[in-house]
XYZ file of C-alpha atoms in Angstrom:
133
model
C 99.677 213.530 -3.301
C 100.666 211.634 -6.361
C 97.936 208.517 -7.757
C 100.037 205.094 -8.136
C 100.210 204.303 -12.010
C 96.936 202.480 -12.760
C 94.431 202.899 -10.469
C 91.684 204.732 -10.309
C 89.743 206.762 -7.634
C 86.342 208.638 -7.029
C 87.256 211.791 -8.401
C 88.771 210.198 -11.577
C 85.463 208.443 -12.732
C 83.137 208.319 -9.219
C 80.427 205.925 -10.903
C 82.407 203.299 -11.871
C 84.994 203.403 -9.021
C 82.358 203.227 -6.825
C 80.595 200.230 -8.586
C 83.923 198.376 -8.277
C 84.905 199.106 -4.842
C 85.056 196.552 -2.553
C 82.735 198.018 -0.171
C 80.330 199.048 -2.953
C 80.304 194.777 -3.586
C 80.242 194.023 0.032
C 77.456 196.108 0.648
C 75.053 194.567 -1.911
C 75.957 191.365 -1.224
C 75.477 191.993 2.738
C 71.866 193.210 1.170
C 71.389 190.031 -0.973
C 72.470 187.681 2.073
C 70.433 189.771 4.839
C 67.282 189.189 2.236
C 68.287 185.758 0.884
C 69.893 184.723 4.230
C 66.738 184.536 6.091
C 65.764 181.547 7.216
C 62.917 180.181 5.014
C 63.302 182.843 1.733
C 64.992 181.269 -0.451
C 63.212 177.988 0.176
C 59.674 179.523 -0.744
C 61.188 181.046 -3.693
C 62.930 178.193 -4.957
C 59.436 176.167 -3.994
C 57.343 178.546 -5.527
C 59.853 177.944 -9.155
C 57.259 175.436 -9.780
C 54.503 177.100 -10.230
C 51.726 179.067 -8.062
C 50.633 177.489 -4.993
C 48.270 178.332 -2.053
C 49.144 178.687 1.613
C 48.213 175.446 2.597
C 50.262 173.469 -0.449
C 53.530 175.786 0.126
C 52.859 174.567 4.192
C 52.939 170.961 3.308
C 56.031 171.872 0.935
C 58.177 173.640 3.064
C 58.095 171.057 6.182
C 59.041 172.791 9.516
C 57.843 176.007 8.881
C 54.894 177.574 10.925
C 51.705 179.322 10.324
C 52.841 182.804 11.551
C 56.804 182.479 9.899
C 55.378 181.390 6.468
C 52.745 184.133 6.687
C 55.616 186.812 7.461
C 58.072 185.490 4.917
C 55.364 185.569 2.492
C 55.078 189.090 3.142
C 57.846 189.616 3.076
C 58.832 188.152 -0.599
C 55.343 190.175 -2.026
C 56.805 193.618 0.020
C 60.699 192.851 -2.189
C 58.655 192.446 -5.896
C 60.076 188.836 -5.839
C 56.715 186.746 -5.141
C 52.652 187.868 -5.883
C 50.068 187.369 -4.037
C 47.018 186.831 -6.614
C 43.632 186.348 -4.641
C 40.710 183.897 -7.066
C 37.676 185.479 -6.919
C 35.346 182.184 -5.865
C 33.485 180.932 -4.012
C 35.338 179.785 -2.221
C 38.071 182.418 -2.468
C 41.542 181.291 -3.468
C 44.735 182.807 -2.477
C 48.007 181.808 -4.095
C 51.422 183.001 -4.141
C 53.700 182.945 -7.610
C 57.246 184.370 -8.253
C 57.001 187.680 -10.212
C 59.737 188.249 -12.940
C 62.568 189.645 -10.640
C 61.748 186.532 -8.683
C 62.130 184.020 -11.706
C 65.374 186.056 -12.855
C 66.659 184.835 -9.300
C 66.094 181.347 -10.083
C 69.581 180.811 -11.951
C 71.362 182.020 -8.891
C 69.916 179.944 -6.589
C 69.761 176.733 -8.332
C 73.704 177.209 -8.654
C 74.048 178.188 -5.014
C 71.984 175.096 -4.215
C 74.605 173.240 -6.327
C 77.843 174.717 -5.204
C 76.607 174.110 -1.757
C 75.722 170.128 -2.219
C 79.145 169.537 -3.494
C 81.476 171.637 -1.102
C 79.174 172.515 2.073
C 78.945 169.360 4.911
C 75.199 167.831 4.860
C 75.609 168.725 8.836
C 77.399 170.981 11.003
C 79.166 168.531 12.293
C 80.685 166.543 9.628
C 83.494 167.269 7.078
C 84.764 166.884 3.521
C 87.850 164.154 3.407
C 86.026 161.809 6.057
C 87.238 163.293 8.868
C 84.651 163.424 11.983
């Protein structure tokens, strides 16, 4: 079986075929999404851009969210490397939450998401670009 002039395959160069493949792409952004995607992530991280904050403050930040979701999404962000979980020795003892490097490096990408999405995404489900309702 005879290769069409300029592609290439696995067996030619496997690493960088692989890398460029377009299920090689659609499988880490299916990761990203499946991480990013759920609901409440990339709000704390983008709240949590700021600065450190405790439990309480990143509750009265992130309106809607409840006790037991913000406790497993914190978890959840400390278990990926993208948010720490530093604990104050006190009294009283203080727990608060900060973005850890691989968290900050995400901050770019969001902040342009966040802006792609205000200028070409309807503010609800229900309306659309051009006026028409």
């Amino acid at each position: 079986m005879e290769k069409a002039k300029g592609t290439r395959s696995a067996d030619t160069d496997g690493t960088e075929a692989e890398r460029h493949h377009p299920a090689a792409c659609d499988g880490a952004l299916t990761k990203a999404f499946g991480f990013l995607g759920k609901r409440w992530n990339g709000v704390l991280l983008a709240t949590l851009q700021h600065g450190p904050l405790g439990y309480a403050e990143l509750r009265r930040a992130v309106e809607g969210i409840s006790d037991s979701v913000l406790s497993e999404r914190l978890s959840e962000l400390s278990a990926a490397g993208l948010a720490y979980r530093e604990v104050e020795p006190g009294p009283p003892v203080t727990v608060r939450y900060r973005l850890t490097p691989d968290g900050t490096a995400l901050m770019p990408i969001l902040t342009e998401l966040a802006g792609w999405a205000s200028q070409h995404l309807p503010d609800t489900p229900t309306s659309r670009r051009g006026g028409r309702g």
